[in-house]
Every structure is written in C-alpha cells, then in structure tokens.
Tab-separated table of N, CA and C and ligand atoms in Angstrom:
chain	number	residue	atom	x	y	z
A	19	UNK	N	9.229	-4.886	2.692
A	19	UNK	CA	8.360	-6.051	2.534
A	19	UNK	C	9.213	-7.287	2.328
A	20	UNK	N	8.916	-8.301	3.074
A	20	UNK	CA	9.688	-9.529	2.885
A	20	UNK	C	8.971	-10.713	3.504
A	21	UNK	N	9.432	-11.875	3.152
A	21	UNK	CA	8.965	-13.106	3.793
A	21	UNK	C	10.219	-13.781	4.318
A	22	UNK	N	10.575	-13.428	5.551
A	22	UNK	CA	11.845	-13.901	6.082
A	22	UNK	C	11.596	-15.164	6.907
A	23	UNK	N	12.330	-16.199	6.565
A	23	UNK	CA	12.157	-17.497	7.215
A	23	UNK	C	13.505	-17.932	7.784
A	24	UNK	N	13.502	-18.248	9.065
A	24	UNK	CA	14.711	-18.824	9.660
A	24	UNK	C	14.742	-20.318	9.370
A	25	UNK	N	15.897	-20.776	8.937
A	25	UNK	CA	16.002	-22.193	8.591
A	25	UNK	C	15.664	-23.077	9.786
A	26	UNK	N	16.003	-22.595	10.986
A	26	UNK	CA	15.734	-23.383	12.186
A	26	UNK	C	14.240	-23.548	12.433
A	27	UNK	N	13.419	-22.682	11.793
A	27	UNK	CA	11.967	-22.766	11.977
A	27	UNK	C	11.311	-23.733	10.988
A	28	UNK	N	12.105	-24.325	10.103
A	28	UNK	CA	11.533	-25.264	9.136
A	28	UNK	C	11.723	-26.678	9.678
A	29	UNK	N	10.668	-27.308	10.163
A	29	UNK	CA	10.797	-28.663	10.704
A	29	UNK	C	10.996	-29.669	9.578
A	30	UNK	N	11.368	-30.878	9.961
A	30	UNK	CA	11.674	-31.874	8.928
A	30	UNK	C	10.445	-32.212	8.097
A	31	UNK	N	9.245	-32.073	8.699
A	31	UNK	CA	8.047	-32.364	7.901
A	31	UNK	C	7.629	-31.182	7.032
A	32	UNK	N	8.324	-30.075	7.157
A	32	UNK	CA	8.035	-28.931	6.302
A	32	UNK	C	7.290	-27.840	7.042
A	33	UNK	N	7.324	-26.659	6.463
A	33	UNK	CA	6.667	-25.489	7.048
A	33	UNK	C	5.686	-24.937	6.026
A	34	UNK	N	4.417	-24.834	6.431
A	34	UNK	CA	3.412	-24.284	5.524
A	34	UNK	C	3.291	-22.786	5.745
A	35	UNK	N	3.333	-22.047	4.667
A	35	UNK	CA	3.117	-20.604	4.771
A	35	UNK	C	2.142	-20.184	3.682
A	36	UNK	N	1.327	-19.208	4.034
A	36	UNK	CA	0.365	-18.655	3.086
A	36	UNK	C	0.338	-17.148	3.288
A	37	UNK	N	0.027	-16.434	2.223
A	37	UNK	CA	-0.108	-14.999	2.386
A	37	UNK	C	-0.135	-14.297	1.049
A	38	UNK	N	-0.015	-12.992	1.147
A	38	UNK	CA	-0.054	-12.174	-0.061
A	38	UNK	C	1.004	-11.084	0.026
A	39	UNK	N	1.524	-10.743	-1.129
A	39	UNK	CA	2.420	-9.600	-1.254
A	39	UNK	C	1.715	-8.574	-2.126
A	40	UNK	N	1.787	-7.314	-1.765
A	40	UNK	CA	1.083	-6.317	-2.572
A	40	UNK	C	1.704	-6.234	-3.960
A	41	UNK	N	0.899	-5.758	-4.914
A	41	UNK	CA	1.323	-5.724	-6.311
A	41	UNK	C	2.599	-4.919	-6.499
A	42	UNK	N	2.886	-3.998	-5.599
A	42	UNK	CA	4.075	-3.165	-5.763
A	42	UNK	C	5.360	-3.988	-5.668
A	43	UNK	N	5.252	-5.232	-5.167
A	43	UNK	CA	6.436	-6.067	-5.058
A	43	UNK	C	7.065	-6.317	-6.429
A	44	UNK	N	6.258	-6.254	-7.481
A	44	UNK	CA	6.798	-6.581	-8.804
A	44	UNK	C	7.718	-5.487	-9.318
A	45	UNK	N	7.414	-4.247	-8.974
A	45	UNK	CA	8.332	-3.153	-9.262
A	45	UNK	C	8.758	-3.152	-10.730
A	46	UNK	N	7.791	-3.275	-11.630
A	46	UNK	CA	8.120	-3.325	-13.050
A	46	UNK	C	8.414	-1.929	-13.572
A	47	UNK	N	9.304	-1.838	-14.557
A	47	UNK	CA	9.645	-0.519	-15.092
A	47	UNK	C	8.460	0.129	-15.805
A	48	UNK	N	8.482	1.457	-15.801
A	48	UNK	CA	7.475	2.210	-16.540
A	48	UNK	C	7.511	1.771	-18.001
A	49	UNK	N	6.349	1.545	-18.586
A	49	UNK	CA	6.326	1.151	-19.983
A	49	UNK	C	6.323	-0.348	-20.187
A	50	UNK	N	6.489	-1.116	-19.141
A	50	UNK	CA	6.386	-2.569	-19.302
A	50	UNK	C	4.948	-2.910	-19.678
A	51	UNK	N	4.757	-3.752	-20.687
A	51	UNK	CA	3.378	-4.037	-21.113
A	51	UNK	C	2.569	-4.802	-20.075
A	52	UNK	N	3.222	-5.433	-19.119
A	52	UNK	CA	2.495	-6.182	-18.083
A	52	UNK	C	2.371	-5.320	-16.830
A	53	UNK	N	1.145	-5.228	-16.321
A	53	UNK	CA	0.895	-4.458	-15.104
A	53	UNK	C	0.239	-5.359	-14.070
A	54	UNK	N	0.857	-5.509	-12.910
A	54	UNK	CA	0.160	-6.255	-11.858
A	54	UNK	C	-1.039	-5.452	-11.373
A	55	UNK	N	-2.170	-6.119	-11.231
A	55	UNK	CA	-3.390	-5.424	-10.801
A	55	UNK	C	-3.912	-5.984	-9.492
A	56	UNK	N	-3.103	-6.778	-8.821
A	56	UNK	CA	-3.531	-7.324	-7.542
A	56	UNK	C	-2.350	-7.979	-6.862
A	57	UNK	N	-2.569	-8.499	-5.675
A	57	UNK	CA	-1.463	-9.049	-4.903
A	57	UNK	C	-0.965	-10.381	-5.458
A	58	UNK	N	0.277	-10.671	-5.126
A	58	UNK	CA	0.829	-12.003	-5.382
A	58	UNK	C	0.421	-12.883	-4.203
A	59	UNK	N	-0.323	-13.938	-4.488
A	59	UNK	CA	-0.756	-14.856	-3.435
A	59	UNK	C	0.119	-16.096	-3.463
A	60	UNK	N	0.505	-16.547	-2.282
A	60	UNK	CA	1.319	-17.764	-2.216
A	60	UNK	C	0.743	-18.707	-1.170
A	61	UNK	N	0.919	-19.973	-1.453
A	61	UNK	CA	0.464	-21.037	-0.559
A	61	UNK	C	1.506	-22.142	-0.725
A	62	UNK	N	2.428	-22.205	0.220
A	62	UNK	CA	3.650	-22.982	-0.008
A	62	UNK	C	3.950	-23.911	1.148
A	63	UNK	N	4.664	-24.966	0.787
A	63	UNK	CA	5.272	-25.846	1.775
A	63	UNK	C	6.785	-25.732	1.587
A	64	UNK	N	7.474	-25.393	2.666
A	64	UNK	CA	8.928	-25.264	2.618
A	64	UNK	C	9.564	-26.510	3.216
A	65	UNK	N	10.563	-27.026	2.513
A	65	UNK	CA	11.282	-28.206	2.987
A	65	UNK	C	12.775	-27.938	2.865
A	66	UNK	N	13.547	-28.503	3.775
A	66	UNK	CA	14.993	-28.409	3.655
A	66	UNK	C	15.534	-29.710	3.086
A	67	UNK	N	16.426	-29.558	2.109
A	67	UNK	CA	16.984	-30.753	1.492
A	67	UNK	C	18.425	-30.472	1.082
A	68	UNK	N	19.339	-31.109	1.757
A	68	UNK	CA	20.765	-31.008	1.423
A	68	UNK	C	21.207	-29.557	1.290
A	69	UNK	N	20.842	-28.773	2.262
A	69	UNK	CA	21.313	-27.392	2.284
A	69	UNK	C	20.462	-26.427	1.498
A	70	UNK	N	19.537	-26.934	0.692
A	70	UNK	CA	18.643	-26.064	-0.064
A	70	UNK	C	17.284	-26.000	0.628
A	71	UNK	N	16.568	-24.916	0.362
A	71	UNK	CA	15.175	-24.829	0.792
A	71	UNK	C	14.307	-25.006	-0.444
A	72	UNK	N	13.480	-26.032	-0.413
A	72	UNK	CA	12.592	-26.314	-1.541
A	72	UNK	C	11.223	-25.697	-1.260
A	73	UNK	N	10.639	-25.116	-2.289
A	73	UNK	CA	9.323	-24.487	-2.183
A	73	UNK	C	8.367	-25.268	-3.071
A	74	UNK	N	7.237	-25.644	-2.522
A	74	UNK	CA	6.230	-26.346	-3.315
A	74	UNK	C	4.869	-25.756	-2.985
A	75	UNK	N	4.048	-25.587	-4.011
A	75	UNK	CA	2.709	-25.073	-3.736
A	75	UNK	C	2.142	-24.348	-4.929
A	76	UNK	N	1.526	-23.203	-4.651
A	76	UNK	CA	0.827	-22.442	-5.689
A	76	UNK	C	1.220	-20.971	-5.568
A	77	UNK	N	1.481	-20.380	-6.711
A	77	UNK	CA	1.671	-18.926	-6.784
A	77	UNK	C	0.645	-18.377	-7.753
A	78	UNK	N	0.126	-17.202	-7.450
A	78	UNK	CA	-0.729	-16.562	-8.443
A	78	UNK	C	-0.791	-15.072	-8.223
A	79	UNK	N	-1.012	-14.372	-9.335
A	79	UNK	CA	-1.182	-12.923	-9.288
A	79	UNK	C	-1.920	-12.485	-10.544
A	80	UNK	N	-2.849	-11.542	-10.413
A	80	UNK	CA	-3.543	-11.032	-11.592
A	80	UNK	C	-2.716	-9.955	-12.289
A	81	UNK	N	-2.645	-10.070	-13.584
A	81	UNK	CA	-1.896	-9.104	-14.380
A	81	UNK	C	-2.760	-8.539	-15.486
A	82	UNK	N	-2.522	-7.265	-15.783
A	82	UNK	CA	-3.098	-6.706	-16.991
A	82	UNK	C	-2.048	-6.861	-18.084
A	83	UNK	N	-2.428	-7.538	-19.149
A	83	UNK	CA	-1.516	-7.803	-20.262
A	83	UNK	C	-2.079	-7.170	-21.524
A	84	UNK	N	-1.215	-7.042	-22.508
A	84	UNK	CA	-1.694	-6.540	-23.800
A	84	UNK	C	-1.617	-7.660	-24.828
A	85	UNK	N	-2.743	-7.927	-25.452
A	85	UNK	CA	-2.816	-8.990	-26.452
A	85	UNK	C	-1.934	-8.620	-27.647
A	86	UNK	N	-1.089	-9.576	-28.081
A	86	UNK	CA	-0.197	-9.283	-29.207
A	86	UNK	C	-0.950	-9.289	-30.531
A	87	UNK	N	-2.167	-9.819	-30.537
A	87	UNK	CA	-2.892	-9.923	-31.802
A	87	UNK	C	-3.803	-8.719	-32.016
A	88	UNK	N	-4.646	-8.412	-31.006
A	88	UNK	CA	-5.617	-7.326	-31.196
A	88	UNK	C	-5.230	-6.082	-30.398
A	89	UNK	N	-4.153	-6.158	-29.623
A	89	UNK	CA	-3.630	-5.027	-28.864
A	89	UNK	C	-4.552	-4.588	-27.743
A	90	UNK	N	-5.575	-5.399	-27.461
A	90	UNK	CA	-6.477	-5.098	-26.355
A	90	UNK	C	-5.764	-5.420	-25.049
A	91	UNK	N	-5.970	-4.590	-24.044
A	91	UNK	CA	-5.470	-4.961	-22.727
A	91	UNK	C	-6.542	-5.747	-21.991
A	92	UNK	N	-6.118	-6.733	-21.261
A	92	UNK	CA	-7.059	-7.602	-20.569
A	92	UNK	C	-6.389	-8.089	-19.298
A	93	UNK	N	-7.197	-8.609	-18.396
A	93	UNK	CA	-6.683	-9.083	-17.116
A	93	UNK	C	-6.627	-10.603	-17.129
A	94	UNK	N	-5.505	-11.119	-16.708
A	94	UNK	CA	-5.344	-12.565	-16.616
A	94	UNK	C	-4.802	-12.910	-15.238
A	95	UNK	N	-5.408	-13.905	-14.629
A	95	UNK	CA	-4.896	-14.400	-13.355
A	95	UNK	C	-3.797	-15.400	-13.667
A	96	UNK	N	-2.555	-15.006	-13.432
A	96	UNK	CA	-1.423	-15.862	-13.769
A	96	UNK	C	-1.165	-16.816	-12.609
A	97	UNK	N	-1.368	-18.090	-12.861
A	97	UNK	CA	-1.289	-19.097	-11.809
A	97	UNK	C	-0.171	-20.076	-12.141
A	98	UNK	N	0.651	-20.379	-11.151
A	98	UNK	CA	1.617	-21.474	-11.282
A	98	UNK	C	1.178	-22.550	-10.300
A	99	UNK	N	0.641	-23.620	-10.843
A	99	UNK	CA	0.118	-24.705	-10.005
A	99	UNK	C	0.327	-26.011	-10.735
A	100	UNK	N	1.224	-26.850	-10.326
A	100	UNK	CA	2.025	-26.722	-9.106
A	100	UNK	C	3.253	-25.845	-9.334
A	101	UNK	N	3.587	-25.118	-8.297
A	101	UNK	CA	4.819	-24.337	-8.309
A	101	UNK	C	5.890	-25.098	-7.541
A	102	UNK	N	7.099	-25.083	-8.054
A	102	UNK	CA	8.212	-25.583	-7.260
A	102	UNK	C	9.422	-24.709	-7.527
A	103	UNK	N	10.073	-24.324	-6.466
A	103	UNK	CA	11.260	-23.501	-6.578
A	103	UNK	C	12.256	-23.930	-5.524
A	104	UNK	N	13.396	-23.291	-5.553
A	104	UNK	CA	14.366	-23.601	-4.520
A	104	UNK	C	15.212	-22.375	-4.240
A	105	UNK	N	15.681	-22.292	-3.014
A	105	UNK	CA	16.530	-21.185	-2.596
A	105	UNK	C	17.758	-21.778	-1.921
A	106	UNK	N	18.904	-21.273	-2.310
A	106	UNK	CA	20.145	-21.679	-1.665
A	106	UNK	C	20.483	-20.630	-0.604
A	107	UNK	N	20.416	-20.984	0.659
A	107	UNK	CA	20.687	-19.985	1.705
A	107	UNK	C	22.148	-19.552	1.750
A	108	UNK	N	23.008	-20.288	1.084
A	108	UNK	CA	24.428	-19.927	1.006
A	108	UNK	C	25.006	-19.679	2.384
A	109	UNK	N	24.649	-20.550	3.284
A	109	UNK	CA	25.238	-20.485	4.617
A	109	UNK	C	24.527	-19.566	5.594
A	110	UNK	N	23.564	-18.788	5.098
A	110	UNK	CA	22.857	-17.883	5.996
A	110	UNK	C	21.886	-18.658	6.879
A	111	UNK	N	21.519	-18.052	7.995
A	111	UNK	CA	20.600	-18.714	8.924
A	111	UNK	C	19.152	-18.460	8.550
A	112	UNK	N	18.931	-17.529	7.621
A	112	UNK	CA	17.563	-17.199	7.231
A	112	UNK	C	17.548	-16.865	5.745
A	113	UNK	N	16.366	-17.007	5.155
A	113	UNK	CA	16.203	-16.675	3.741
A	113	UNK	C	15.020	-15.723	3.609
A	114	UNK	N	14.992	-15.025	2.484
A	114	UNK	CA	13.835	-14.204	2.164
A	114	UNK	C	13.252	-14.713	0.852
A	115	UNK	N	11.977	-14.995	0.876
A	115	UNK	CA	11.356	-15.630	-0.288
A	115	UNK	C	10.959	-14.646	-1.382
A	116	UNK	N	10.908	-13.360	-1.054
A	116	UNK	CA	10.218	-12.430	-1.951
A	116	UNK	C	10.821	-12.406	-3.350
A	117	UNK	N	12.147	-12.277	-3.428
A	117	UNK	CA	12.754	-12.164	-4.757
A	117	UNK	C	12.490	-13.402	-5.603
A	118	UNK	N	12.582	-14.553	-4.978
A	118	UNK	CA	12.372	-15.809	-5.707
A	118	UNK	C	10.937	-15.908	-6.212
A	119	UNK	N	9.977	-15.589	-5.348
A	119	UNK	CA	8.572	-15.689	-5.758
A	119	UNK	C	8.270	-14.701	-6.881
A	120	UNK	N	8.783	-13.472	-6.716
A	120	UNK	CA	8.519	-12.465	-7.743
A	120	UNK	C	9.112	-12.898	-9.082
A	121	UNK	N	10.372	-13.321	-9.070
A	121	UNK	CA	11.031	-13.677	-10.329
A	121	UNK	C	10.344	-14.869	-10.991
A	122	UNK	N	9.992	-15.856	-10.186
A	122	UNK	CA	9.382	-17.051	-10.772
A	122	UNK	C	8.019	-16.725	-11.362
A	123	UNK	N	7.281	-15.812	-10.732
A	123	UNK	CA	5.977	-15.473	-11.289
A	123	UNK	C	6.135	-14.663	-12.579
A	124	UNK	N	7.081	-13.747	-12.592
A	124	UNK	CA	7.284	-12.950	-13.804
A	124	UNK	C	7.715	-13.842	-14.967
A	125	UNK	N	8.525	-14.863	-14.662
A	125	UNK	CA	8.958	-15.781	-15.720
A	125	UNK	C	7.789	-16.573	-16.283
A	126	UNK	N	6.744	-16.726	-15.484
A	126	UNK	CA	5.598	-17.518	-15.920
A	126	UNK	C	4.609	-16.703	-16.747
A	127	UNK	N	4.812	-15.403	-16.840
A	127	UNK	CA	3.895	-14.602	-17.662
A	127	UNK	C	4.073	-14.995	-19.123
A	128	UNK	N	2.989	-15.028	-19.870
A	128	UNK	CA	3.119	-15.413	-21.280
A	128	UNK	C	3.931	-14.372	-22.044
A	129	UNK	N	4.945	-14.796	-22.794
A	129	UNK	CA	5.748	-13.832	-23.562
A	129	UNK	C	4.954	-13.206	-24.702
A	130	UNK	N	3.987	-13.943	-25.227
A	130	UNK	CA	3.143	-13.423	-26.301
A	130	UNK	C	1.688	-13.599	-25.875
A	131	UNK	N	1.203	-12.683	-25.068
A	131	UNK	CA	-0.149	-12.870	-24.515
A	131	UNK	C	-1.214	-12.822	-25.610
A	132	UNK	N	-2.198	-13.696	-25.470
A	132	UNK	CA	-3.369	-13.659	-26.345
A	132	UNK	C	-4.605	-13.521	-25.466
A	133	UNK	N	-5.436	-12.531	-25.792
A	133	UNK	CA	-6.556	-12.232	-24.904
A	133	UNK	C	-7.542	-13.392	-24.856
A	134	UNK	N	-7.590	-14.232	-25.896
A	134	UNK	CA	-8.554	-15.327	-25.852
A	134	UNK	C	-8.051	-16.505	-25.013
A	135	UNK	N	-6.890	-16.334	-24.363
A	135	UNK	CA	-6.435	-17.344	-23.414
A	135	UNK	C	-6.671	-16.893	-21.968
A	136	UNK	N	-7.273	-15.715	-21.807
A	136	UNK	CA	-7.513	-15.221	-20.453
A	136	UNK	C	-8.550	-16.066	-19.741
A	137	UNK	N	-8.375	-16.206	-18.444
A	137	UNK	CA	-9.367	-16.952	-17.665
A	137	UNK	C	-10.364	-16.024	-17.000
A	138	UNK	N	-10.182	-14.723	-17.119
A	138	UNK	CA	-11.057	-13.807	-16.402
A	138	UNK	C	-11.738	-12.802	-17.316
A	139	UNK	N	-11.248	-12.643	-18.515
A	139	UNK	CA	-11.653	-11.487	-19.306
A	139	UNK	C	-11.777	-11.900	-20.765
A	140	UNK	N	-12.521	-12.955	-21.018
A	140	UNK	CA	-12.645	-13.440	-22.386
A	140	UNK	C	-13.385	-12.422	-23.236
A	141	UNK	N	-12.866	-12.215	-24.410
A	141	UNK	CA	-13.534	-11.303	-25.314
A	141	UNK	C	-13.149	-11.636	-26.733
A	142	UNK	N	-13.683	-10.853	-27.653
A	142	UNK	CA	-13.358	-11.079	-29.040
A	142	UNK	C	-11.954	-10.607	-29.318
A	143	UNK	N	-11.168	-11.458	-29.949
A	143	UNK	CA	-9.813	-11.077	-30.334
A	143	UNK	C	-9.857	-10.667	-31.798
A	144	UNK	N	-10.036	-9.390	-32.028
A	144	UNK	CA	-10.179	-8.890	-33.389
A	144	UNK	C	-9.004	-7.976	-33.696
A	145	UNK	N	-8.146	-8.393	-34.609
A	145	UNK	CA	-6.987	-7.549	-34.912
A	145	UNK	C	-7.426	-6.220	-35.505
A	146	UNK	N	-6.727	-5.164	-35.162
A	146	UNK	CA	-7.031	-3.869	-35.771
A	146	UNK	C	-6.525	-3.858	-37.208
A	147	UNK	N	-6.844	-2.792	-37.914
A	147	UNK	CA	-6.351	-2.686	-39.280
A	147	UNK	C	-7.502	-2.459	-40.219
A	148	UNK	N	-7.215	-2.462	-41.524
A	148	UNK	CA	-8.273	-2.191	-42.495
A	148	UNK	C	-9.370	-3.236	-42.413
A	149	UNK	N	-10.596	-2.807	-42.565
A	149	UNK	CA	-11.713	-3.738	-42.540
A	149	UNK	C	-11.632	-4.652	-43.761
A	150	UNK	N	-12.043	-5.892	-43.567
A	150	UNK	CA	-11.904	-6.869	-44.642
A	150	UNK	C	-13.136	-6.935	-45.524
A	151	UNK	N	-14.142	-6.137	-45.202
A	151	UNK	CA	-15.340	-6.185	-46.027
A	151	UNK	C	-15.715	-4.782	-46.461
A	152	UNK	N	-16.435	-4.706	-47.561
A	152	UNK	CA	-16.971	-3.451	-48.059
A	152	UNK	C	-18.468	-3.471	-47.872
A	153	UNK	N	-19.015	-2.315	-47.631
A	153	UNK	CA	-20.461	-2.244	-47.511
A	153	UNK	C	-21.106	-2.649	-48.847
A	154	UNK	N	-22.107	-3.548	-48.795
A	154	UNK	CA	-22.782	-3.918	-50.049
A	154	UNK	C	-23.503	-2.733	-50.666
A	155	UNK	N	-23.755	-1.717	-49.858
A	155	UNK	CA	-24.464	-0.550	-50.373
A	155	UNK	C	-23.502	0.545	-50.811
A	156	UNK	N	-22.263	0.179	-51.005
A	156	UNK	CA	-21.292	1.176	-51.424
A	156	UNK	C	-21.743	1.836	-52.721
A	157	UNK	N	-21.758	3.145	-52.760
A	157	UNK	CA	-22.229	3.840	-53.977
A	157	UNK	C	-21.450	3.419	-55.205
A	158	UNK	N	-20.190	3.027	-55.033
A	158	UNK	CA	-19.393	2.661	-56.192
A	158	UNK	C	-19.956	1.423	-56.889
A	159	UNK	N	-20.718	0.610	-56.148
A	159	UNK	CA	-21.239	-0.618	-56.738
A	159	UNK	C	-22.687	-0.452	-57.200
A	160	UNK	N	-23.233	0.742	-57.038
A	160	UNK	CA	-24.628	0.965	-57.409
A	160	UNK	C	-24.696	1.361	-58.879
A	161	UNK	N	-25.638	0.768	-59.599
A	161	UNK	CA	-25.807	1.190	-61.006
A	161	UNK	C	-26.056	2.686	-61.097
A	162	UNK	N	-25.539	3.293	-62.146
A	162	UNK	CA	-25.658	4.742	-62.260
A	162	UNK	C	-27.114	5.168	-62.304
A	163	UNK	N	-27.403	6.265	-61.661
A	163	UNK	CA	-28.747	6.806	-61.696
A	163	UNK	C	-29.616	6.314	-60.552
A	164	UNK	N	-29.195	5.295	-59.820
A	164	UNK	CA	-30.002	4.820	-58.703
A	164	UNK	C	-29.328	5.180	-57.383
A	165	UNK	N	-30.136	5.577	-56.418
A	165	UNK	CA	-29.528	5.867	-55.113
A	165	UNK	C	-29.068	4.564	-54.463
A	166	UNK	N	-28.073	4.631	-53.610
A	166	UNK	CA	-27.624	3.422	-52.907
A	166	UNK	C	-28.772	2.817	-52.110
A	167	UNK	N	-28.951	1.546	-52.226
A	167	UNK	CA	-30.051	0.866	-51.531
A	167	UNK	C	-29.524	0.238	-50.248
A	168	UNK	N	-29.458	1.059	-49.202
A	168	UNK	CA	-28.920	0.526	-47.944
A	168	UNK	C	-29.910	-0.390	-47.260
A	169	UNK	N	-31.206	-0.248	-47.562
A	169	UNK	CA	-32.202	-1.050	-46.833
A	169	UNK	C	-32.189	-2.498	-47.266
A	170	UNK	N	-31.835	-2.753	-48.513
A	170	UNK	CA	-31.790	-4.142	-48.968
A	170	UNK	C	-30.802	-4.943	-48.124
A	171	UNK	N	-29.685	-4.333	-47.831
A	171	UNK	CA	-28.686	-5.040	-47.032
A	171	UNK	C	-29.220	-5.310	-45.616
A	172	UNK	N	-29.920	-4.328	-45.052
A	172	UNK	CA	-30.461	-4.525	-43.710
A	172	UNK	C	-31.545	-5.595	-43.712
A	173	UNK	N	-32.365	-5.623	-44.788
A	173	UNK	CA	-33.425	-6.631	-44.863
A	173	UNK	C	-32.829	-8.034	-44.849
A	174	UNK	N	-31.744	-8.205	-45.544
A	174	UNK	CA	-31.119	-9.519	-45.565
A	174	UNK	C	-30.713	-9.956	-44.162
A	175	UNK	N	-30.206	-9.019	-43.387
A	175	UNK	CA	-29.802	-9.358	-42.023
A	175	UNK	C	-31.031	-9.705	-41.187
A	176	UNK	N	-32.108	-8.901	-41.371
A	176	UNK	CA	-33.299	-9.095	-40.543
A	176	UNK	C	-33.944	-10.448	-40.789
A	177	UNK	N	-33.885	-10.934	-42.005
A	177	UNK	CA	-34.623	-12.163	-42.329
A	177	UNK	C	-33.763	-13.413	-42.106
A	178	UNK	N	-32.548	-13.210	-41.673
A	178	UNK	CA	-31.718	-14.391	-41.412
A	178	UNK	C	-32.268	-15.153	-40.212
A	179	UNK	N	-32.577	-16.430	-40.383
A	179	UNK	CA	-33.098	-17.186	-39.227
A	179	UNK	C	-32.078	-17.197	-38.099
A	180	UNK	N	-32.578	-17.077	-36.907
A	180	UNK	CA	-31.664	-17.054	-35.773
A	180	UNK	C	-31.685	-18.388	-35.059
B	26	ZN	ZN1	-6.693	-10.286	-28.622
C-alpha cells in the first residue's frame, strides 16, 4: 500500500489528491491503547518548494481510544484540519506519502484521551472506584428495632419536580 507521487507530476499550481488508506496502515503494536477503527482519509494539495514537497489539506481517521479518567473505550474521529506537512525527496524522483501521513496522524492523537472530548461518542465520564454515596436506607443508620425504610428514599425521588 502506498501513495507514490512522481515529482514531475506535481505542476507549479499544485497537485490535488484525495483518497483513503485502510486502517491496517497504522500497524500499531498489540496492546497499544489506540485502535484505528476505520480508514485514514486524506484530501491534500501537494506543492513543490525549494526541493521539498509541501502537503496541505485535511487528514482524518477514526480511532478507538481509552479514556484516562473513566477507562471507558470510545470512538473519536481524529481530524487534522488544517494539516500541513512536508517531505524531503532527498534527490529521488518520486515520494511516498504513506509514512508521513501515518506518523503525522498518530502524533495528533490525544496523549491523555478524555471521553467527554469525543465528537462521535459522547457519554458520561464517570471514574471507577468506590461509590461516593451510601444508601440512605443503610441498616447501619436505622434506629434499632425498625426495619430499613427503603421506600422513604424512593418516595423522595418520586416527588422531586422534574
Ligand atoms: Zn471518560
């Protein structure tokens, strides 16, 4: 898989390219908390400038990330807009964009993902751990000799104006 561009095919006004690379392009190691769940989409204008190839446009790919706060996994569409990159052909007559696009997108992933920043999968970010409240009907708080009154607590909830 590659996006091979001959420098001679890039006119002075630039070359527009669009397309997708399958998620396997990311080739992340087993156990990496980030999982690509869709293709890397690119929409770029290529320009030559003083021996370099400049890339301008948009990169995006959906990733499954794990929230550092609540440990929930969620999907986020990681978008770089505007994207700008550059490739040094180092004297070659052609370049391949794939490595550059992949690396730049991976660098744009949030290092500390928070699920409430997702654009596709908003949900409650509730950290795991001990509950911060005790049941009001806890037997330990009931006067001796009386059964726990669980219904009183429910009645309070029911009568709360909505
Ligand atoms: Zn979260």
